């Protein structure tokens, strides 16, 4: 009767009717064990090459709790965003955070654009990533979603908006990080504001134009009319910032015909204001759906993406 034992340190002993094996046969057995391990490792490696794990982004990454507690209020969307490959960056100086997402192979692309997104009021950065990352992946675009509302305390549940002049450094931080880590062409980016955030498009364009080298080639506002009584609107209108304070800035304004708020007339008036302030081109479009349809429907985004991605490098705003 054959008996065989493999020890934890590779000690092999076997016997036939209690007789020990020779040293030569022991060495042979050890080599077979080692060869078996190598063969299994190579098989696993070949299997991984033949059947790679499906992924559309440079992640996934470990979940990082944001400093505003949004991930605790909306754990499902936060988890899904991180599982899609998004990363969370906290900014204690601005007391907010941003979430960025990069498609697979982004660093190897010749054209590496970034779309910066500001969520609609009551939403959050995680929702923006989830809503846009599939359409962004189609065009190999990176996303940076910045949280511009701070959730209220239990006794004051309303959110607190972070003013554009305070939030803009957070936007620049997100672009700077993506430029360093992935070689993103951060000065060829586009800005997308949803709802109330979109109404601040002129303010963000003014801030960007004041930088030594602007970041954004287009500003897109979805269902966000420019508030007539805002302080920045008065400054842009009264001539204190010059006759054409937004000269050279490009805007794409979109409203949905099915939006129950009936914002299209206000959006069109916003376009007229932007033209008076020197912006151009200013494109105003009426879509057939609701605001959500622009974010989730690639057909609604097609014209804007064609205008943005079709720009040559020398067409950047001076």
C-alpha positions as a Markdown table, in Angstrom:
| # | Residue | x | y | z |
|---|---|---|---|---|
| 1 | Unk | 0.0 | 0.0 | 0.0 |
| 2 | Unk | 1.3 | 3.5 | -1.0 |
| 3 | Unk | 1.3 | 6.3 | 1.6 |
| 4 | Unk | 2.3 | 9.9 | 0.8 |
| 5 | Unk | 2.6 | 13.1 | 2.9 |
| 6 | Unk | 3.5 | 16.7 | 1.8 |
| 7 | Unk | 4.7 | 18.8 | 4.8 |
| 8 | Unk | 4.2 | 22.6 | 5.2 |
| 9 | Unk | 7.9 | 23.2 | 4.5 |
| 10 | Unk | 8.0 | 21.0 | 1.4 |
| 11 | Unk | 9.1 | 17.9 | 3.2 |
| 12 | Unk | 8.0 | 14.9 | 1.2 |
| 13 | Unk | 8.1 | 11.3 | 2.5 |
| 14 | Unk | 6.5 | 8.2 | 1.1 |
| 15 | Unk | 6.8 | 4.5 | 1.6 |
| 16 | Unk | 5.9 | 1.2 | 0.2 |
| 17 | Unk | 5.0 | -1.1 | 3.1 |
| 18 | Unk | 6.8 | 1.3 | 5.5 |
| 19 | Unk | 10.1 | 1.6 | 3.6 |
| 20 | Unk | 11.4 | 5.2 | 3.0 |
| 21 | Unk | 12.0 | 6.6 | -0.4 |
| 22 | Unk | 15.4 | 7.3 | -1.7 |
| 23 | Unk | 16.7 | 10.9 | -1.8 |
| 24 | Unk | 16.5 | 10.9 | -5.6 |
| 25 | Unk | 12.8 | 10.1 | -5.6 |
| 26 | Unk | 12.1 | 12.7 | -2.9 |
| 27 | Unk | 13.8 | 15.4 | -5.1 |
| 28 | Unk | 11.8 | 14.3 | -8.0 |
| 29 | Unk | 8.5 | 14.6 | -6.1 |
| 30 | Unk | 9.5 | 18.1 | -4.9 |
| 31 | Unk | 10.2 | 19.2 | -8.5 |
| 32 | Unk | 6.8 | 17.9 | -9.6 |
| 33 | Unk | 5.1 | 19.9 | -6.8 |
| 34 | Unk | 7.0 | 23.1 | -7.8 |
| 35 | Unk | 6.2 | 22.6 | -11.5 |
| 36 | Unk | 2.5 | 22.1 | -10.7 |
| 37 | Unk | 2.5 | 25.5 | -8.9 |
| 38 | Unk | 4.2 | 27.3 | -11.7 |
| 39 | Unk | 1.8 | 25.7 | -14.2 |
| 40 | Unk | -1.3 | 26.8 | -12.2 |
| 41 | Unk | 0.1 | 30.4 | -12.0 |
| 42 | Unk | 0.7 | 30.5 | -15.7 |
| 43 | Unk | -2.7 | 29.1 | -16.4 |
| 44 | Unk | -4.3 | 31.8 | -14.2 |
| 45 | Unk | -2.3 | 34.6 | -15.9 |
| 46 | Unk | -3.3 | 33.4 | -19.4 |
| 47 | Unk | -6.9 | 33.2 | -18.3 |
| 48 | Unk | -6.8 | 36.8 | -17.1 |
| 49 | Unk | -5.4 | 37.9 | -20.4 |
| 50 | Unk | -7.9 | 36.1 | -22.4 |
| 51 | Unk | -10.9 | 37.1 | -20.3 |
| 52 | Unk | -10.2 | 40.5 | -18.6 |
| 53 | Unk | -12.5 | 41.8 | -16.0 |
| 54 | Unk | -15.1 | 44.2 | -17.6 |
| 55 | Unk | -14.4 | 47.9 | -16.8 |
| 56 | Unk | -14.9 | 51.3 | -18.5 |
| 57 | Unk | -12.8 | 53.4 | -16.2 |
| 58 | Unk | -9.5 | 53.6 | -14.4 |
| 59 | Unk | -11.0 | 52.1 | -11.2 |
| 60 | Unk | -12.7 | 50.9 | -9.1 |
| 61 | Unk | -11.2 | 52.6 | -6.1 |
| 62 | Unk | -11.8 | 52.3 | -2.4 |
| 63 | Unk | -14.7 | 54.3 | -1.0 |
| 64 | Unk | -13.6 | 57.6 | 0.6 |
| 65 | Unk | -16.2 | 59.4 | 2.8 |
| 66 | Unk | -16.6 | 63.0 | 1.7 |
| 67 | Unk | -16.3 | 65.7 | 4.3 |
| 68 | Unk | -19.9 | 67.0 | 3.8 |
| 69 | Unk | -21.5 | 63.6 | 4.6 |
| 70 | Unk | -23.2 | 63.4 | 1.2 |
| 71 | Unk | -22.1 | 59.8 | 0.8 |
| 72 | Unk | -23.9 | 59.0 | 4.1 |
| 73 | Unk | -27.1 | 60.7 | 2.9 |
| 74 | Unk | -26.9 | 59.1 | -0.5 |
| 75 | Unk | -24.9 | 55.9 | 0.0 |
| 76 | Unk | -26.3 | 54.0 | -3.0 |
| 77 | Unk | -25.3 | 56.6 | -5.6 |
| 78 | Unk | -21.9 | 57.2 | -3.8 |
| 79 | Unk | -21.2 | 53.5 | -3.9 |
| 80 | Unk | -22.2 | 53.1 | -7.6 |
| 81 | Unk | -20.1 | 56.1 | -8.6 |
| 82 | Unk | -17.0 | 54.7 | -6.9 |
| 83 | Unk | -17.7 | 51.2 | -8.4 |
| 84 | Unk | -17.8 | 52.9 | -11.8 |
| 85 | Unk | -14.2 | 54.0 | -11.3 |
| 86 | Unk | -14.8 | 57.5 | -9.7 |
| 87 | Unk | -12.5 | 58.9 | -7.1 |
| 88 | Unk | -13.4 | 61.3 | -4.2 |
| 89 | Unk | -11.2 | 64.2 | -3.3 |
| 90 | Unk | -11.9 | 66.3 | -0.2 |
| 91 | Unk | -10.9 | 70.0 | 0.0 |
| 92 | Unk | -10.8 | 71.3 | 3.5 |
| 93 | Unk | -9.9 | 74.8 | 2.4 |
| 94 | Unk | -13.1 | 75.2 | 0.5 |
| 95 | Unk | -15.1 | 72.8 | 2.7 |
| 96 | Unk | -16.4 | 70.7 | -0.2 |
| 97 | Unk | -15.3 | 67.8 | -2.4 |
| 98 | Unk | -15.3 | 66.7 | -6.0 |
| 99 | Unk | -15.6 | 63.4 | -7.7 |
| 100 | Unk | -13.7 | 62.7 | -10.9 |
| 101 | Unk | -13.9 | 59.8 | -13.4 |
| 102 | Unk | -11.5 | 58.9 | -16.2 |
| 103 | Unk | -12.2 | 56.4 | -19.0 |
| 104 | Unk | -9.8 | 53.5 | -19.5 |
| 105 | Unk | -6.8 | 54.3 | -21.7 |
| 106 | Unk | -7.4 | 58.1 | -21.2 |
| 107 | Unk | -3.7 | 58.9 | -20.7 |
| 108 | Unk | -2.9 | 57.4 | -24.1 |
| 109 | Unk | -5.4 | 59.5 | -26.0 |
| 110 | Unk | -4.2 | 62.2 | -28.3 |
| 111 | Unk | -7.0 | 64.5 | -27.2 |
| 112 | Unk | -7.7 | 64.5 | -23.5 |
| 113 | Unk | -10.7 | 66.7 | -22.6 |
| 114 | Unk | -12.4 | 67.2 | -19.3 |
| 115 | Unk | -16.1 | 68.1 | -18.7 |
| 116 | Unk | -16.6 | 69.9 | -15.4 |
| 117 | Unk | -20.1 | 69.3 | -14.0 |
| 118 | Unk | -22.1 | 71.2 | -11.4 |
| 119 | Unk | -25.1 | 69.3 | -10.2 |
| 120 | Unk | -28.6 | 70.7 | -10.1 |
| 121 | Unk | -29.9 | 72.1 | -6.8 |
| 122 | Unk | -30.7 | 69.3 | -4.4 |
| 123 | Unk | -28.6 | 66.8 | -6.3 |
| 124 | Unk | -25.0 | 65.8 | -5.7 |
| 125 | Unk | -21.7 | 65.1 | -7.4 |
| 126 | Unk | -22.2 | 61.3 | -7.3 |
| 127 | Unk | -25.4 | 61.6 | -9.3 |
| 128 | Unk | -23.7 | 63.7 | -11.9 |
| 129 | Unk | -21.0 | 61.1 | -12.4 |
| 130 | Unk | -23.5 | 58.3 | -12.7 |
| 131 | Unk | -25.7 | 60.3 | -15.1 |
| 132 | Unk | -22.9 | 61.2 | -17.5 |
| 133 | Unk | -20.1 | 58.6 | -17.3 |
| 134 | Unk | -21.6 | 56.3 | -20.0 |
| 135 | Unk | -22.0 | 59.1 | -22.5 |
| 136 | Unk | -18.6 | 60.5 | -21.6 |
| 137 | Unk | -17.1 | 57.1 | -22.1 |
| 138 | Unk | -18.4 | 57.0 | -25.7 |
| 139 | Unk | -16.4 | 60.1 | -26.5 |
| 140 | Unk | -13.4 | 59.3 | -24.2 |
| 141 | Unk | -14.1 | 62.3 | -22.0 |
| 142 | Unk | -13.0 | 62.7 | -18.4 |
| 143 | Unk | -15.5 | 64.0 | -15.8 |
| 144 | Unk | -15.0 | 66.2 | -12.7 |
| 145 | Unk | -18.2 | 66.7 | -10.7 |
| 146 | Unk | -17.9 | 69.4 | -8.0 |
| 147 | Unk | -20.2 | 69.6 | -5.0 |
| 148 | Unk | -21.5 | 73.2 | -4.9 |
| 149 | Unk | -24.1 | 72.8 | -2.2 |
| 150 | Unk | -23.5 | 72.0 | 1.4 |
| 151 | Unk | -26.2 | 69.8 | 3.0 |
| 152 | Unk | -28.0 | 71.5 | 5.8 |
| 153 | Unk | -28.0 | 70.4 | 9.5 |
| 154 | Unk | -31.0 | 68.4 | 10.7 |
| 155 | Unk | -32.6 | 71.5 | 12.1 |
| 156 | Unk | -31.9 | 73.5 | 8.9 |
| 157 | Unk | -32.3 | 71.0 | 6.2 |
| 158 | Unk | -32.0 | 73.4 | 3.3 |
| 159 | Unk | -28.7 | 73.3 | 1.5 |
| 160 | Unk | -26.2 | 76.2 | 1.5 |
| 161 | Unk | -24.9 | 77.2 | -1.9 |
| 162 | Unk | -21.1 | 77.8 | -2.2 |
| 163 | Unk | -20.6 | 81.1 | -4.1 |
| 164 | Unk | -18.8 | 80.8 | -7.5 |
| 165 | Unk | -15.8 | 82.9 | -6.4 |
| 166 | Unk | -15.2 | 80.4 | -3.5 |
| 167 | Unk | -16.0 | 77.3 | -5.5 |
| 168 | Unk | -13.8 | 78.2 | -8.5 |
| 169 | Unk | -10.5 | 77.2 | -6.8 |
| 170 | Unk | -12.1 | 73.7 | -6.2 |
| 171 | Unk | -12.7 | 73.5 | -9.9 |
| 172 | Unk | -9.2 | 74.5 | -10.7 |
| 173 | Unk | -7.9 | 71.9 | -8.2 |
| 174 | Unk | -9.8 | 69.1 | -10.0 |
| 175 | Unk | -8.4 | 70.2 | -13.3 |
| 176 | Unk | -4.9 | 70.5 | -11.9 |
| 177 | Unk | -5.1 | 67.0 | -10.4 |
| 178 | Unk | -6.3 | 65.5 | -13.7 |
| 179 | Unk | -3.6 | 67.3 | -15.6 |
| 180 | Unk | -0.9 | 66.0 | -13.4 |
| 181 | Unk | -2.1 | 62.4 | -13.0 |
| 182 | Unk | -3.5 | 61.8 | -16.6 |
| 183 | Unk | -2.0 | 64.6 | -18.7 |
| 184 | Unk | -5.5 | 66.1 | -19.3 |
| 185 | Unk | -5.6 | 69.1 | -21.6 |
| 186 | Unk | -7.2 | 71.2 | -18.9 |
| 187 | Unk | -7.2 | 74.4 | -20.9 |
| 188 | Unk | -9.5 | 72.8 | -23.4 |
| 189 | Unk | -12.2 | 71.9 | -20.9 |
| 190 | Unk | -16.0 | 72.5 | -21.0 |
| 191 | Unk | -18.2 | 73.6 | -18.1 |
| 192 | Unk | -21.7 | 72.2 | -17.6 |
| 193 | Unk | -24.2 | 73.6 | -15.1 |
| 194 | Unk | -27.5 | 71.9 | -14.4 |
| 195 | Unk | -30.5 | 73.9 | -13.2 |
| 196 | Unk | -29.7 | 76.6 | -10.7 |
| 197 | Unk | -26.0 | 76.0 | -11.2 |
| 198 | Unk | -26.4 | 76.6 | -14.9 |
| 199 | Unk | -27.8 | 80.1 | -14.1 |
| 200 | Unk | -24.4 | 81.0 | -12.8 |
| 201 | Unk | -22.7 | 80.3 | -16.1 |
| 202 | Unk | -21.9 | 84.0 | -16.7 |
| 203 | Unk | -20.3 | 84.3 | -13.3 |
| 204 | Unk | -18.1 | 81.3 | -13.9 |
| 205 | Unk | -17.2 | 82.5 | -17.3 |
| 206 | Unk | -16.2 | 85.9 | -15.9 |
| 207 | Unk | -14.0 | 84.2 | -13.3 |
| 208 | Unk | -12.4 | 82.0 | -15.9 |
| 209 | Unk | -11.7 | 84.9 | -18.3 |
| 210 | Unk | -9.8 | 86.6 | -15.5 |
| 211 | Unk | -7.3 | 83.8 | -15.2 |
| 212 | Unk | -3.9 | 84.1 | -17.0 |
| 213 | Unk | -4.9 | 81.2 | -19.1 |
| 214 | Unk | -8.6 | 80.3 | -19.2 |
| 215 | Unk | -9.7 | 76.7 | -18.7 |
| 216 | Unk | -13.0 | 76.5 | -20.6 |
| 217 | Unk | -13.8 | 76.6 | -24.2 |
| 218 | Unk | -17.6 | 76.3 | -23.7 |
| 219 | Unk | -20.1 | 77.0 | -21.0 |
| 220 | Unk | -23.2 | 74.9 | -21.1 |
| 221 | Unk | -26.3 | 75.8 | -19.1 |
| 222 | Unk | -29.2 | 73.3 | -18.9 |
| 223 | Unk | -32.5 | 74.7 | -17.7 |
| 224 | Unk | -30.7 | 77.5 | -15.8 |
| 225 | Unk | -31.7 | 81.1 | -16.6 |
| 226 | Unk | -29.4 | 83.8 | -15.5 |
| 227 | Unk | -31.0 | 85.6 | -12.5 |
| 228 | Unk | -31.7 | 89.2 | -13.4 |
| 229 | Unk | -31.3 | 90.5 | -9.9 |
| 230 | Unk | -28.0 | 88.8 | -9.0 |
| 231 | Unk | -25.1 | 91.1 | -8.1 |
| 232 | Unk | -22.9 | 89.8 | -10.9 |
| 233 | Unk | -25.7 | 90.4 | -13.4 |
| 234 | Unk | -25.8 | 94.1 | -12.4 |
| 235 | Unk | -22.0 | 94.4 | -12.6 |
| 236 | Unk | -22.0 | 92.8 | -16.1 |
| 237 | Unk | -24.7 | 95.2 | -17.2 |
| 238 | Unk | -23.7 | 98.6 | -15.6 |
| 239 | Unk | -20.4 | 98.8 | -17.5 |
| 240 | Unk | -18.2 | 98.6 | -14.4 |
| 241 | Unk | -16.6 | 95.5 | -15.9 |
| 242 | Unk | -16.2 | 97.1 | -19.4 |
| 243 | Unk | -18.4 | 97.2 | -22.4 |
| 244 | Unk | -17.9 | 93.6 | -23.3 |
| 245 | Unk | -16.9 | 91.7 | -20.1 |
| 246 | Unk | -17.5 | 88.3 | -21.6 |
| 247 | Unk | -15.9 | 88.9 | -25.0 |
| 248 | Unk | -14.9 | 85.6 | -26.7 |
| 249 | Unk | -16.6 | 83.3 | -24.3 |
| 250 | Unk | -18.8 | 80.6 | -25.8 |
| 251 | Unk | -22.2 | 79.6 | -24.4 |
| 252 | Unk | -24.7 | 76.8 | -25.2 |
| 253 | Unk | -28.0 | 77.2 | -23.4 |
| 254 | Unk | -30.6 | 74.4 | -23.4 |
| 255 | Unk | -34.2 | 74.2 | -22.1 |
| 256 | Unk | -36.7 | 71.4 | -22.3 |
| 257 | Unk | -40.2 | 71.9 | -23.8 |
| 258 | Unk | -41.5 | 69.3 | -21.3 |
| 259 | Unk | -40.1 | 71.2 | -18.3 |
| 260 | Unk | -43.2 | 72.1 | -16.2 |
| 261 | Unk | -41.4 | 75.3 | -15.1 |
| 262 | Unk | -41.6 | 76.7 | -18.7 |
| 263 | Unk | -38.1 | 78.1 | -18.6 |
| 264 | Unk | -37.5 | 78.5 | -22.3 |
| 265 | Unk | -38.5 | 82.2 | -22.5 |
| 266 | Unk | -36.1 | 83.0 | -19.6 |
| 267 | Unk | -33.3 | 81.0 | -21.2 |
| 268 | Unk | -33.7 | 82.9 | -24.4 |
| 269 | Unk | -33.5 | 86.2 | -22.5 |
| 270 | Unk | -30.3 | 84.9 | -20.9 |
| 271 | Unk | -28.9 | 84.4 | -24.3 |
| 272 | Unk | -29.7 | 88.0 | -25.3 |
| 273 | Unk | -27.9 | 89.2 | -22.1 |
| 274 | Unk | -24.8 | 87.1 | -22.9 |
| 275 | Unk | -24.6 | 88.6 | -26.4 |
| 276 | Unk | -24.9 | 92.1 | -25.0 |
| 277 | Unk | -22.0 | 91.3 | -22.7 |
| 278 | Unk | -19.8 | 90.4 | -25.7 |
| 279 | Unk | -20.1 | 86.6 | -25.5 |
| 280 | Unk | -20.1 | 84.7 | -28.8 |
| 281 | Unk | -21.2 | 82.4 | -30.1 |
| 282 | Unk | -24.3 | 82.1 | -27.9 |
| 283 | Unk | -26.4 | 79.1 | -29.0 |
| 284 | Unk | -29.9 | 78.6 | -27.5 |
| 285 | Unk | -31.7 | 75.4 | -28.1 |
| 286 | Unk | -35.2 | 74.1 | -27.1 |
| 287 | Unk | -35.1 | 70.3 | -26.5 |
| 288 | Unk | -38.2 | 68.1 | -26.6 |
| 289 | Unk | -37.7 | 66.5 | -23.3 |
| 290 | Unk | -37.1 | 67.4 | -19.6 |
| 291 | Unk | -33.8 | 68.6 | -18.2 |
| 292 | Unk | -32.9 | 65.0 | -17.3 |
| 293 | Unk | -33.2 | 64.1 | -21.0 |
| 294 | Unk | -30.2 | 66.3 | -21.8 |
| 295 | Unk | -28.0 | 64.6 | -19.2 |
| 296 | Unk | -29.0 | 61.1 | -20.0 |
| 297 | Unk | -29.7 | 61.3 | -23.7 |
| 298 | Unk | -26.6 | 61.5 | -25.9 |
| 299 | Unk | -28.7 | 62.8 | -28.8 |
| 300 | Unk | -29.5 | 65.9 | -26.9 |
| 301 | Unk | -25.8 | 66.4 | -26.1 |
| 302 | Unk | -24.6 | 65.7 | -29.7 |
| 303 | Unk | -24.6 | 69.3 | -31.0 |
| 304 | Unk | -22.7 | 70.7 | -28.1 |
| 305 | Unk | -20.1 | 67.9 | -28.1 |
| 306 | Unk | -19.6 | 68.3 | -31.8 |
| 307 | Unk | -19.0 | 72.1 | -31.4 |
| 308 | Unk | -16.6 | 71.5 | -28.4 |
| 309 | Unk | -14.7 | 68.5 | -29.6 |
| 310 | Unk | -14.5 | 69.9 | -33.2 |
| 311 | Unk | -12.6 | 73.0 | -32.0 |
| 312 | Unk | -9.0 | 73.1 | -33.1 |
| 313 | Unk | -6.4 | 73.9 | -30.5 |
| 314 | Unk | -5.8 | 77.4 | -31.9 |
| 315 | Unk | -9.5 | 78.2 | -31.5 |
| 316 | Unk | -9.2 | 78.4 | -27.7 |
| 317 | Unk | -10.5 | 81.5 | -26.0 |
| 318 | Unk | -7.6 | 84.0 | -25.7 |
